[in-house]
Amino acid sequence: MSLPREIIRALPKTDLHLHLDGSLRLGTLIDLAKERHVELPSYTEEGLNELVFRSHYNSLVEYLQGFNYTCAVLTDAEALERTAYELAWDNINEGVRYIEVRFAPQLHIRPNFSLEEVIRAINKGFEKAQNEYNASDPVTKNGEPPFYYGLITCAMRFFTAESSPYYAKLMDVFREAPLGEIYSMASLELARAVVRLRDEEDIPIVGFDLAGAEAGHPASEHEAAYHYVHKNFMHKTVHAGEAYGPESIFQAITDLHADRIGHGYHLFSPELCGPSVADPQRYIQRLIRHIADSRITIEVCMTSNLQTNPAIGSPENHAFGKMLANNLSATLCTDNRLVSHTTVTDEVELAMNTFNINPKQLRDIIVYGFKRSFFYGPYTQRRKYVRQVLNYYDSIIAAYEAKK
């Protein structure tokens, strides 16, 4: 099946794996850097694309370089609100009608800028864009689906004192503590704070995430934080299987109660199983069965994976093809719109051009994004919204087919 790009762009879509600090507009990054006296390697979009935000990267280290600059400017309410507002409209303008945006609040805290203020500023930007679009003619007169968003806060598997002033202070106070305990404390503190903010201020914090280097930094160090959000009815997702193997995915599901898996690329990599797994192939087959039976959705980021893991080679080698073959619930996401130079439209187009995706599969892929979202409103509203999206999706396809 192939669809013209303009039809893919018009279809209602989601992005469930979207990092705020990796998805700024380049022009905004330059503006904020100048205003905040942050040094950049270049102050032109062409220069930054050549030196930092490339179309291809040689390693994950190169890929992550750009975050040093984006995080350096996202240190006050004005910068975060502007970035959130623009990111919402960038998605709206390409047909994306539901997003869940993730960020690590503790990276943005400064001495005069608290965790609460970080989250309030980000929420203010998204809420403003949501209200503007939902009051516009396409929604009120033409019946197009409204736009909604949710916030996902990220704990970090690993950090150093240089990661942010907040982490520097934490590590200074607990100088004698093992690093794993410090990582655990930071995650639990974040979990307590975001549950309180959600409950006291009705901020749509819909999920909790764990990001950062997998190898050497097990999910088990963050069990206390995930147990806390779990018993407080907050959804959970985990970066797993991006740079480590199937056991990392299994640990995310069993130890952290993950409702979704971020990336999950190495689900099918027996060579990455550790010595405790006697039969890697059997282990993976049982894990696949468990994921399928539990309808745990995988947040697939094809372009990002191809950039951070050059060994994949061509898109045909991406694990998304095996996910489709095993009928897993998987939805296409951008990861980082700026760092990966991608959009949801690009990701759908890449998948369709790479794999033999039939009409039912495409509809399922997009619908999984809506059905397996951590939608903030009541279940009845969510069901009504999904039905509205499906009707609109089907009307676009029907109109296209009628013109062929």
GROMACS .gro file of C-alpha atoms in nm:
model
  404
    1MET     CA    1   0.000   0.000   0.000
    2SER     CA    2   0.123   0.350  -0.075
    3LEU     CA    3  -0.035   0.682   0.006
    4PRO     CA    4   0.061   1.029  -0.115
    5ARG     CA    5   0.245   1.230   0.145
    6GLU     CA    6  -0.035   1.486   0.165
    7ILE     CA    7  -0.281   1.210   0.263
    8ILE     CA    8  -0.047   1.076   0.533
    9ARG     CA    9  -0.010   1.431   0.660
   10ALA     CA   10  -0.387   1.479   0.671
   11LEU     CA   11  -0.455   1.157   0.865
   12PRO     CA   12  -0.507   1.201   1.241
   13LYS     CA   13  -0.196   1.070   1.414
   14THR     CA   14  -0.028   1.046   1.753
   15ASP     CA   15   0.324   1.078   1.889
   16LEU     CA   16   0.362   0.890   2.216
   17HIS     CA   17   0.742   0.910   2.233
   18LEU     CA   18   0.843   1.273   2.194
   19HIS     CA   19   1.121   1.445   2.389
   20LEU     CA   20   1.073   1.816   2.451
   21ASP     CA   21   1.444   1.896   2.471
   22GLY     CA   22   1.510   1.715   2.142
   23SER     CA   23   1.231   1.882   1.948
   24LEU     CA   24   1.293   2.257   1.951
   25ARG     CA   25   1.271   2.467   1.638
   26LEU     CA   26   1.624   2.553   1.527
   27GLY     CA   27   1.539   2.921   1.503
   28THR     CA   28   1.407   2.914   1.858
   29LEU     CA   29   1.724   2.748   1.986
   30ILE     CA   30   1.929   3.025   1.827
   31ASP     CA   31   1.703   3.299   1.967
   32LEU     CA   32   1.708   3.155   2.318
   33ALA     CA   33   2.086   3.106   2.310
   34LYS     CA   34   2.145   3.467   2.211
   35GLU     CA   35   1.907   3.599   2.475
   36ARG     CA   36   2.058   3.380   2.749
   37HIS     CA   37   2.420   3.417   2.638
   38VAL     CA   38   2.459   3.044   2.571
   39GLU     CA   39   2.747   2.969   2.336
   40LEU     CA   40   2.658   2.767   2.026
   41PRO     CA   41   2.897   2.626   1.763
   42SER     CA   42   2.705   2.834   1.507
   43TYR     CA   43   2.426   3.089   1.515
   44THR     CA   44   2.278   2.992   1.177
   45GLU     CA   45   2.047   2.700   1.106
   46GLU     CA   46   2.276   2.583   0.826
   47GLY     CA   47   2.576   2.587   1.057
   48LEU     CA   48   2.403   2.399   1.338
   49ASN     CA   49   2.277   2.134   1.096
   50GLU     CA   50   2.629   2.086   0.968
   51LEU     CA   51   2.802   2.078   1.306
   52VAL     CA   52   2.547   1.939   1.552
   53PHE     CA   53   2.207   1.828   1.423
   54ARG     CA   54   2.313   1.609   1.134
   55SER     CA   55   2.113   1.385   0.909
   56HIS     CA   56   2.337   1.093   1.009
   57TYR     CA   57   2.543   1.022   1.320
   58ASN     CA   58   2.835   0.790   1.380
   59SER     CA   59   2.733   0.696   1.732
   60LEU     CA   60   2.490   0.755   2.016
   61VAL     CA   61   2.746   0.993   2.169
   62GLU     CA   62   2.731   1.211   1.858
   63TYR     CA   63   2.352   1.196   1.858
   64LEU     CA   64   2.332   1.316   2.218
   65GLN     CA   65   2.567   1.609   2.164
   66GLY     CA   66   2.283   1.840   2.064
   67PHE     CA   67   2.111   1.802   2.401
   68ASN     CA   68   2.399   1.989   2.564
   69TYR     CA   69   2.280   2.299   2.378
   70THR     CA   70   1.905   2.252   2.402
   71CYS     CA   71   1.910   2.185   2.777
   72ALA     CA   72   2.138   2.484   2.828
   73VAL     CA   73   1.868   2.723   2.703
   74LEU     CA   74   1.568   2.552   2.865
   75THR     CA   75   1.629   2.693   3.211
   76ASP     CA   76   1.345   2.938   3.268
   77ALA     CA   77   0.969   2.961   3.232
   78GLU     CA   78   0.968   3.174   2.917
   79ALA     CA   79   1.194   2.935   2.724
   80LEU     CA   80   1.003   2.622   2.827
   81GLU     CA   81   0.660   2.772   2.762
   82ARG     CA   82   0.764   2.894   2.418
   83THR     CA   83   0.917   2.559   2.325
   84ALA     CA   84   0.608   2.368   2.439
   85TYR     CA   85   0.371   2.601   2.256
   86GLU     CA   86   0.565   2.577   1.930
   87LEU     CA   87   0.601   2.200   1.955
   88ALA     CA   88   0.226   2.163   1.994
   89TRP     CA   89   0.160   2.367   1.681
   90ASP     CA   90   0.432   2.185   1.485
   91ASN     CA   91   0.237   1.866   1.553
   92ILE     CA   92  -0.106   2.015   1.491
   93ASN     CA   93   0.008   2.149   1.155
   94GLU     CA   94   0.100   1.800   1.030
   95GLY     CA   95  -0.219   1.628   1.141
   96VAL     CA   96  -0.100   1.499   1.477
   97ARG     CA   97  -0.395   1.520   1.714
   98TYR     CA   98  -0.258   1.363   2.030
   99ILE     CA   99   0.091   1.387   2.180
  100GLU     CA  100   0.259   1.277   2.499
  101VAL     CA  101   0.566   1.487   2.557
  102ARG     CA  102   0.837   1.364   2.789
  103PHE     CA  103   1.109   1.555   2.971
  104ALA     CA  104   1.329   1.523   3.280
  105PRO     CA  105   1.227   1.813   3.508
  106GLN     CA  106   1.535   1.776   3.726
  107LEU     CA  107   1.755   1.870   3.429
  108HIS     CA  108   1.587   2.210   3.405
  109ILE     CA  109   1.580   2.309   3.773
  110ARG     CA  110   1.791   2.611   3.867
  111PRO     CA  111   1.844   2.789   4.203
  112ASN     CA  112   1.557   3.028   4.130
  113PHE     CA  113   1.351   2.792   3.914
  114SER     CA  114   1.185   2.500   4.091
  115LEU     CA  115   1.056   2.165   3.967
  116GLU     CA  116   0.700   2.288   4.007
  117GLU     CA  117   0.775   2.596   3.797
  118VAL     CA  118   0.938   2.382   3.527
  119ILE     CA  119   0.628   2.167   3.489
  120ARG     CA  120   0.384   2.458   3.513
  121ALA     CA  121   0.566   2.647   3.236
  122ILE     CA  122   0.567   2.347   3.001
  123ASN     CA  123   0.202   2.277   3.072
  124LYS     CA  124   0.110   2.641   3.010
  125GLY     CA  125   0.259   2.631   2.660
  126PHE     CA  126   0.081   2.311   2.559
  127GLU     CA  127  -0.247   2.417   2.716
  128LYS     CA  128  -0.242   2.748   2.528
  129ALA     CA  129  -0.191   2.574   2.192
  130GLN     CA  130  -0.455   2.312   2.272
  131ASN     CA  131  -0.713   2.576   2.361
  132GLU     CA  132  -0.636   2.780   2.050
  133TYR     CA  133  -0.671   2.489   1.811
  134ASN     CA  134  -0.976   2.340   1.977
  135ALA     CA  135  -1.157   2.674   1.941
  136SER     CA  136  -1.063   2.701   1.572
  137ASP     CA  137  -1.287   2.649   1.269
  138PRO     CA  138  -1.158   2.301   1.174
  139VAL     CA  139  -1.279   2.166   1.509
  140THR     CA  140  -1.589   2.376   1.574
  141LYS     CA  141  -1.723   2.385   1.217
  142ASN     CA  142  -1.566   2.103   1.015
  143GLY     CA  143  -1.577   1.833   1.282
  144GLU     CA  144  -1.207   1.752   1.279
  145PRO     CA  145  -1.079   1.576   1.595
  146PRO     CA  146  -0.957   1.812   1.866
  147PHE     CA  147  -0.596   1.819   1.983
  148TYR     CA  148  -0.496   1.685   2.324
  149TYR     CA  149  -0.168   1.639   2.504
  150GLY     CA  150  -0.026   1.468   2.810
  151LEU     CA  151   0.302   1.514   2.998
  152ILE     CA  152   0.540   1.230   3.081
  153THR     CA  153   0.814   1.302   3.333
  154CYS     CA  154   1.143   1.116   3.300
  155ALA     CA  155   1.365   0.982   3.574
  156MET     CA  156   1.725   0.919   3.469
  157ARG     CA  157   1.906   0.586   3.493
  158PHE     CA  158   2.236   0.773   3.514
  159PHE     CA  159   2.354   1.129   3.575
  160THR     CA  160   2.657   1.319   3.699
  161ALA     CA  161   2.709   1.640   3.891
  162GLU     CA  162   2.755   1.813   3.556
  163SER     CA  163   2.410   1.707   3.434
  164SER     CA  164   2.232   1.987   3.620
  165PRO     CA  165   2.261   2.200   3.936
  166TYR     CA  166   1.991   1.984   4.096
  167TYR     CA  167   2.189   1.664   4.046
  168ALA     CA  168   2.510   1.838   4.155
  169LYS     CA  169   2.348   1.939   4.485
  170LEU     CA  170   2.206   1.590   4.540
  171MET     CA  171   2.543   1.424   4.481
  172ASP     CA  172   2.716   1.674   4.708
  173VAL     CA  173   2.475   1.607   4.995
  174PHE     CA  174   2.504   1.228   4.963
  175ARG     CA  175   2.876   1.203   4.900
  176GLU     CA  176   2.915   0.866   5.072
  177ALA     CA  177   2.613   0.697   4.914
  178PRO     CA  178   2.659   0.442   4.633
  179LEU     CA  179   2.563   0.591   4.298
  180GLY     CA  180   2.276   0.347   4.256
  181GLU     CA  181   2.119   0.476   4.575
  182ILE     CA  182   2.149   0.835   4.456
  183TYR     CA  183   1.984   0.748   4.124
  184SER     CA  184   1.706   0.577   4.319
  185MET     CA  185   1.656   0.876   4.550
  186ALA     CA  186   1.629   1.118   4.258
  187SER     CA  187   1.368   0.900   4.086
  188LEU     CA  188   1.158   0.858   4.400
  189GLU     CA  189   1.169   1.231   4.474
  190LEU     CA  190   1.048   1.301   4.120
  191ALA     CA  191   0.772   1.041   4.150
  192ARG     CA  192   0.639   1.196   4.470
  193ALA     CA  193   0.649   1.546   4.323
  194VAL     CA  194   0.468   1.470   3.999
  195VAL     CA  195   0.192   1.269   4.167
  196ARG     CA  196   0.134   1.562   4.402
  197LEU     CA  197   0.128   1.816   4.118
  198ARG     CA  198  -0.114   1.605   3.918
  199ASP     CA  199  -0.348   1.563   4.212
  200GLU     CA  200  -0.327   1.914   4.360
  201GLU     CA  201  -0.311   2.125   4.043
  202ASP     CA  202  -0.481   1.898   3.789
  203ILE     CA  203  -0.183   1.917   3.555
  204PRO     CA  204  -0.214   1.637   3.293
  205ILE     CA  205   0.096   1.443   3.398
  206VAL     CA  206  -0.012   1.116   3.241
  207GLY     CA  207   0.295   0.897   3.277
  208PHE     CA  208   0.633   0.825   3.434
  209ASP     CA  209   0.937   0.725   3.229
  210LEU     CA  210   1.292   0.605   3.281
  211ALA     CA  211   1.550   0.730   3.031
  212GLY     CA  212   1.926   0.721   2.990
  213ALA     CA  213   2.198   0.461   2.948
  214GLU     CA  214   2.064   0.107   2.993
  215ALA     CA  215   2.391  -0.090   3.011
  216GLY     CA  216   2.519  -0.095   3.367
  217HIS     CA  217   2.220   0.098   3.501
  218PRO     CA  218   1.944  -0.157   3.572
  219ALA     CA  219   1.580  -0.067   3.606
  220SER     CA  220   1.579  -0.235   3.947
  221GLU     CA  221   1.743   0.076   4.096
  222HIS     CA  222   1.419   0.263   4.025
  223GLU     CA  223   1.168   0.013   4.163
  224ALA     CA  224   1.072   0.237   4.455
  225ALA     CA  225   0.979   0.527   4.227
  226TYR     CA  226   0.780   0.306   3.993
  227HIS     CA  227   0.605   0.136   4.282
  228TYR     CA  228   0.503   0.478   4.409
  229VAL     CA  229   0.353   0.597   4.082
  230HIS     CA  230   0.198   0.252   4.026
  231LYS     CA  231   0.005   0.262   4.352
  232ASN     CA  232  -0.097   0.620   4.275
  233PHE     CA  233  -0.261   0.526   3.945
  234MET     CA  234  -0.006   0.682   3.710
  235HIS     CA  235   0.078   0.512   3.382
  236LYS     CA  236   0.430   0.387   3.322
  237THR     CA  237   0.660   0.362   3.023
  238VAL     CA  238   1.030   0.273   3.015
  239HIS     CA  239   1.313   0.327   2.767
  240ALA     CA  240   1.420  -0.033   2.718
  241GLY     CA  241   1.570  -0.238   2.438
  242GLU     CA  242   1.717   0.072   2.277
  243ALA     CA  243   2.080   0.002   2.360
  244TYR     CA  244   2.049  -0.320   2.559
  245GLY     CA  245   1.882  -0.655   2.511
  246PRO     CA  246   1.560  -0.848   2.578
  247GLU     CA  247   1.631  -0.879   2.951
  248SER     CA  248   1.610  -0.502   2.987
  249ILE     CA  249   1.262  -0.510   2.832
  250PHE     CA  250   1.157  -0.798   3.059
  251GLN     CA  251   1.286  -0.610   3.364
  252ALA     CA  252   1.091  -0.300   3.265
  253ILE     CA  253   0.771  -0.503   3.244
  254THR     CA  254   0.812  -0.717   3.555
  255ASP     CA  255   0.999  -0.487   3.796
  256LEU     CA  256   0.860  -0.149   3.686
  257HIS     CA  257   0.507  -0.251   3.576
  258ALA     CA  258   0.561  -0.089   3.233
  259ASP     CA  259   0.240  -0.029   3.036
  260ARG     CA  260   0.442   0.059   2.726
  261ILE     CA  261   0.802   0.016   2.611
  262GLY     CA  262   1.003   0.299   2.460
  263HIS     CA  263   1.197   0.181   2.151
  264GLY     CA  264   1.212  -0.194   2.222
  265TYR     CA  265   1.442  -0.227   1.922
  266HIS     CA  266   1.652  -0.513   2.064
  267LEU     CA  267   1.354  -0.732   2.154
  268PHE     CA  268   1.467  -0.976   1.884
  269SER     CA  269   1.841  -0.978   1.971
  270PRO     CA  270   1.941  -1.314   2.126
  271GLU     CA  271   2.309  -1.219   2.112
  272LEU     CA  272   2.242  -0.952   2.377
  273CYS     CA  273   2.102  -1.197   2.631
  274GLY     CA  274   2.322  -1.245   2.936
  275PRO     CA  275   2.471  -1.568   3.073
  276SER     CA  276   2.170  -1.627   3.299
  277VAL     CA  277   1.953  -1.695   2.992
  278ALA     CA  278   2.017  -2.059   2.900
  279ASP     CA  279   1.813  -2.057   2.578
  280PRO     CA  280   1.798  -1.704   2.431
  281GLN     CA  281   1.567  -1.794   2.142
  282ARG     CA  282   1.312  -1.959   2.370
  283TYR     CA  283   1.341  -1.668   2.614
  284ILE     CA  284   1.266  -1.417   2.338
  285GLN     CA  285   0.971  -1.616   2.205
  286ARG     CA  286   0.817  -1.628   2.552
  287LEU     CA  287   0.881  -1.257   2.600
  288ILE     CA  288   0.716  -1.179   2.264
  289ARG     CA  289   0.416  -1.390   2.366
  290HIS     CA  290   0.389  -1.208   2.698
  291ILE     CA  291   0.406  -0.864   2.531
  292ALA     CA  292   0.144  -0.967   2.275
  293ASP     CA  293  -0.090  -1.124   2.533
  294SER     CA  294  -0.061  -0.820   2.760
  295ARG     CA  295  -0.108  -0.575   2.470
  296ILE     CA  296   0.197  -0.382   2.585
  297THR     CA  297   0.254  -0.124   2.314
  298ILE     CA  298   0.600  -0.051   2.177
  299GLU     CA  299   0.683   0.310   2.095
  300VAL     CA  300   0.882   0.265   1.771
  301CYS     CA  301   1.127   0.537   1.661
  302MET     CA  302   1.273   0.413   1.333
  303THR     CA  303   1.475   0.717   1.225
  304SER     CA  304   1.623   0.767   1.571
  305ASN     CA  305   1.726   0.400   1.595
  306LEU     CA  306   1.889   0.412   1.254
  307GLN     CA  307   2.087   0.719   1.361
  308THR     CA  308   2.197   0.600   1.706
  309ASN     CA  309   2.280   0.248   1.592
  310PRO     CA  310   2.455   0.266   1.254
  311ALA     CA  311   2.500  -0.114   1.261
  312ILE     CA  312   2.133  -0.150   1.167
  313GLY     CA  313   2.225  -0.030   0.819
  314SER     CA  314   1.917   0.005   0.600
  315PRO     CA  315   1.559   0.058   0.722
  316GLU     CA  316   1.469  -0.294   0.603
  317ASN     CA  317   1.677  -0.430   0.892
  318HIS     CA  318   1.479  -0.244   1.156
  319ALA     CA  319   1.297  -0.462   1.409
  320PHE     CA  320   0.964  -0.297   1.328
  321GLY     CA  321   0.921  -0.553   1.050
  322LYS     CA  322   0.941  -0.837   1.304
  323MET     CA  323   0.701  -0.654   1.532
  324LEU     CA  324   0.449  -0.643   1.248
  325ALA     CA  325   0.508  -1.010   1.168
  326ASN     CA  326   0.434  -1.100   1.531
  327ASN     CA  327   0.121  -0.880   1.541
  328LEU     CA  328   0.257  -0.675   1.829
  329SER     CA  329   0.094  -0.350   1.930
  330ALA     CA  330   0.339  -0.090   1.801
  331THR     CA  331   0.299   0.273   1.705
  332LEU     CA  332   0.531   0.508   1.518
  333CYS     CA  333   0.694   0.800   1.700
  334THR     CA  334   0.959   1.064   1.634
  335ASP     CA  335   1.168   1.053   1.954
  336ASN     CA  336   1.335   1.387   1.874
  337ARG     CA  337   1.201   1.602   1.592
  338LEU     CA  338   1.504   1.832   1.582
  339VAL     CA  339   1.787   1.592   1.656
  340SER     CA  340   1.652   1.332   1.412
  341HIS     CA  341   1.516   1.584   1.157
  342THR     CA  342   1.188   1.398   1.142
  343THR     CA  343   0.811   1.429   1.182
  344VAL     CA  344   0.535   1.175   1.241
  345THR     CA  345   0.449   1.204   0.871
  346ASP     CA  346   0.810   1.115   0.789
  347GLU     CA  347   0.802   0.813   1.020
  348VAL     CA  348   0.478   0.678   0.871
  349GLU     CA  349   0.608   0.734   0.519
  350LEU     CA  350   0.938   0.562   0.601
  351ALA     CA  351   0.760   0.258   0.745
  352MET     CA  352   0.522   0.233   0.449
  353ASN     CA  353   0.805   0.261   0.199
  354THR     CA  354   1.011   0.000   0.386
  355PHE     CA  355   0.763  -0.270   0.481
  356ASN     CA  356   0.472  -0.422   0.298
  357ILE     CA  357   0.211  -0.250   0.511
  358ASN     CA  358  -0.146  -0.318   0.407
  359PRO     CA  359  -0.442  -0.083   0.476
  360LYS     CA  360  -0.552  -0.269   0.789
  361GLN     CA  361  -0.200  -0.265   0.934
  362LEU     CA  362  -0.162   0.108   0.875
  363ARG     CA  363  -0.494   0.180   1.041
  364ASP     CA  364  -0.399  -0.044   1.335
  365ILE     CA  365  -0.059   0.123   1.376
  366ILE     CA  366  -0.217   0.467   1.395
  367VAL     CA  367  -0.510   0.353   1.610
  368TYR     CA  368  -0.276   0.188   1.861
  369GLY     CA  369  -0.138   0.535   1.930
  370PHE     CA  370  -0.480   0.662   2.033
  371LYS     CA  371  -0.605   0.348   2.208
  372ARG     CA  372  -0.285   0.285   2.405
  373SER     CA  373  -0.229   0.647   2.496
  374PHE     CA  374  -0.229   0.759   2.859
  375PHE     CA  375  -0.521   0.992   2.788
  376TYR     CA  376  -0.582   1.223   3.086
  377GLY     CA  377  -0.960   1.252   3.063
  378PRO     CA  378  -1.218   0.996   3.180
  379TYR     CA  379  -1.253   0.667   2.995
  380THR     CA  380  -1.588   0.766   2.845
  381GLN     CA  381  -1.431   1.077   2.690
  382ARG     CA  382  -1.141   0.872   2.560
  383ARG     CA  383  -1.371   0.619   2.391
  384LYS     CA  384  -1.570   0.897   2.228
  385TYR     CA  385  -1.251   1.065   2.112
  386VAL     CA  386  -1.107   0.747   1.961
  387ARG     CA  387  -1.433   0.687   1.772
  388GLN     CA  388  -1.424   1.043   1.637
  389VAL     CA  389  -1.065   0.993   1.524
  390LEU     CA  390  -1.148   0.663   1.352
  391ASN     CA  391  -1.444   0.815   1.169
  392TYR     CA  392  -1.230   1.104   1.051
  393TYR     CA  393  -0.947   0.870   0.948
  394ASP     CA  394  -1.187   0.652   0.748
  395SER     CA  395  -1.341   0.956   0.578
  396ILE     CA  396  -1.001   1.073   0.454
  397ILE     CA  397  -0.913   0.729   0.315
  398ALA     CA  398  -1.258   0.694   0.155
  399ALA     CA  399  -1.231   1.035  -0.012
  400TYR     CA  400  -0.885   0.948  -0.143
  401GLU     CA  401  -1.000   0.611  -0.277
  402ALA     CA  402  -1.299   0.774  -0.446
  403LYS     CA  403  -1.070   1.010  -0.639
  404LYS     CA  404  -0.833   0.740  -0.762
   0.00000   0.00000   0.00000
